Amino acid sequence: MSRNQINSASVMTMDMDSTSHVQHGEKMKGLDYDYKGNWCLSSLSCSDEFGFSHAMELRSGNTFSSVGAKFTITAHSKMGWEQKAKSLVDWAE
């Protein structure tokens, strides 16, 4: 796995980002004005602390930044996450 080759001890941190992509065409599907008045498409992406992309969605230009910000992250039991999760008390730390 690429993450392990970079740093096998790292804890995965996910970052979600919405970005406007200004367009100049008129007949492209999904183009609309964003809150800044840009004629654009919008993307919602999810990446980890190393910059590896885990999800991406292209959306209409007038989509509010947090709309659709729900991705599913799965982990198999061989990773040992179930035992570690039992010891968690405060998720805010």
C-alpha positions as a Markdown table, in Angstrom:
| # | Residue | x | y | z |
|---|---|---|---|---|
| 1 | Met | 0.0 | 0.0 | 0.0 |
| 2 | Ser | 1.4 | 3.4 | -0.9 |
| 3 | Arg | 0.6 | 5.1 | 2.4 |
| 4 | Asn | 2.7 | 2.4 | 4.3 |
| 5 | Gln | 5.7 | 3.0 | 2.0 |
| 6 | Ile | 5.6 | 6.7 | 3.0 |
| 7 | Asn | 5.0 | 6.3 | 6.7 |
| 8 | Ser | 3.6 | 3.1 | 8.1 |
| 9 | Ala | 3.0 | 4.7 | 11.6 |
| 10 | Ser | 0.9 | 7.6 | 10.4 |
| 11 | Val | -2.8 | 8.0 | 11.4 |
| 12 | Met | -5.0 | 8.7 | 8.4 |
| 13 | Thr | -6.4 | 12.2 | 8.4 |
| 14 | Met | -9.0 | 13.0 | 5.8 |
| 15 | Asp | -9.6 | 16.5 | 4.4 |
| 16 | Met | -12.6 | 17.5 | 2.3 |
| 17 | Asp | -12.4 | 20.4 | 0.0 |
| 18 | Ser | -14.9 | 22.1 | -2.4 |
| 19 | Thr | -13.5 | 24.1 | -5.3 |
| 20 | Ser | -15.0 | 26.2 | -8.0 |
| 21 | His | -13.8 | 25.6 | -11.5 |
| 22 | Val | -14.5 | 28.7 | -13.7 |
| 23 | Gln | -15.7 | 27.9 | -17.2 |
| 24 | His | -16.1 | 29.9 | -20.4 |
| 25 | Gly | -18.4 | 27.7 | -22.4 |
| 26 | Glu | -22.1 | 28.2 | -22.5 |
| 27 | Lys | -23.5 | 24.8 | -23.4 |
| 28 | Met | -21.8 | 22.7 | -20.7 |
| 29 | Lys | -23.9 | 20.6 | -18.4 |
| 30 | Gly | -24.0 | 21.8 | -14.8 |
| 31 | Leu | -22.7 | 25.3 | -15.3 |
| 32 | Asp | -24.1 | 27.8 | -12.9 |
| 33 | Tyr | -23.1 | 30.9 | -10.9 |
| 34 | Asp | -21.5 | 30.3 | -7.5 |
| 35 | Tyr | -21.8 | 32.6 | -4.5 |
| 36 | Lys | -18.9 | 34.8 | -5.9 |
| 37 | Gly | -20.7 | 35.2 | -9.3 |
| 38 | Asn | -18.3 | 32.8 | -11.1 |
| 39 | Trp | -19.8 | 30.8 | -14.1 |
| 40 | Cys | -18.5 | 27.5 | -13.0 |
| 41 | Leu | -18.6 | 23.8 | -12.0 |
| 42 | Ser | -17.9 | 22.8 | -8.5 |
| 43 | Ser | -15.9 | 19.8 | -7.2 |
| 44 | Leu | -15.9 | 18.1 | -3.8 |
| 45 | Ser | -12.8 | 16.1 | -3.1 |
| 46 | Cys | -11.6 | 14.0 | -0.2 |
| 47 | Ser | -7.8 | 13.4 | 0.3 |
| 48 | Asp | -5.5 | 12.2 | 3.1 |
| 49 | Glu | -2.5 | 14.0 | 4.7 |
| 50 | Phe | -0.2 | 12.7 | 2.0 |
| 51 | Gly | -2.3 | 14.0 | -0.8 |
| 52 | Phe | -3.8 | 10.7 | -1.9 |
| 53 | Ser | -7.2 | 11.2 | -3.4 |
| 54 | His | -9.9 | 9.0 | -1.9 |
| 55 | Ala | -13.1 | 10.4 | -3.5 |
| 56 | Met | -14.1 | 13.2 | -5.9 |
| 57 | Glu | -17.5 | 14.4 | -7.1 |
| 58 | Leu | -18.1 | 17.0 | -9.9 |
| 59 | Arg | -21.2 | 19.1 | -9.1 |
| 60 | Ser | -23.2 | 22.0 | -10.5 |
| 61 | Gly | -21.6 | 25.4 | -10.0 |
| 62 | Asn | -24.2 | 26.7 | -7.6 |
| 63 | Thr | -23.9 | 23.8 | -5.1 |
| 64 | Phe | -23.3 | 24.9 | -1.5 |
| 65 | Ser | -19.8 | 23.8 | -0.4 |
| 66 | Ser | -20.9 | 21.2 | 2.2 |
| 67 | Val | -23.6 | 19.6 | 0.1 |
| 68 | Gly | -22.8 | 15.9 | -0.5 |
| 69 | Ala | -19.9 | 16.0 | 2.0 |
| 70 | Lys | -20.5 | 12.3 | 3.1 |
| 71 | Phe | -18.1 | 9.7 | 1.8 |
| 72 | Thr | -17.9 | 6.1 | 3.1 |
| 73 | Ile | -14.6 | 4.9 | 4.3 |
| 74 | Thr | -14.3 | 1.2 | 4.8 |
| 75 | Ala | -11.7 | -0.9 | 6.7 |
| 76 | His | -11.4 | -4.6 | 6.9 |
| 77 | Ser | -10.9 | -6.4 | 10.2 |
| 78 | Lys | -7.3 | -7.4 | 9.5 |
| 79 | Met | -6.3 | -3.7 | 10.2 |
| 80 | Gly | -7.1 | -4.2 | 13.9 |
| 81 | Trp | -9.3 | -1.1 | 14.1 |
| 82 | Glu | -12.1 | -2.9 | 16.0 |
| 83 | Gln | -9.8 | -3.5 | 19.1 |
| 84 | Lys | -8.5 | 0.1 | 18.9 |
| 85 | Ala | -12.0 | 1.5 | 18.7 |
| 86 | Lys | -13.0 | -0.1 | 22.0 |
| 87 | Ser | -10.4 | 1.9 | 23.8 |
| 88 | Leu | -11.6 | 5.3 | 22.5 |
| 89 | Val | -13.3 | 7.4 | 25.1 |
| 90 | Asp | -13.3 | 11.0 | 23.7 |
| 91 | Trp | -13.5 | 11.5 | 19.9 |
| 92 | Ala | -12.6 | 15.1 | 20.3 |
| 93 | Glu | -8.9 | 14.4 | 21.1 |
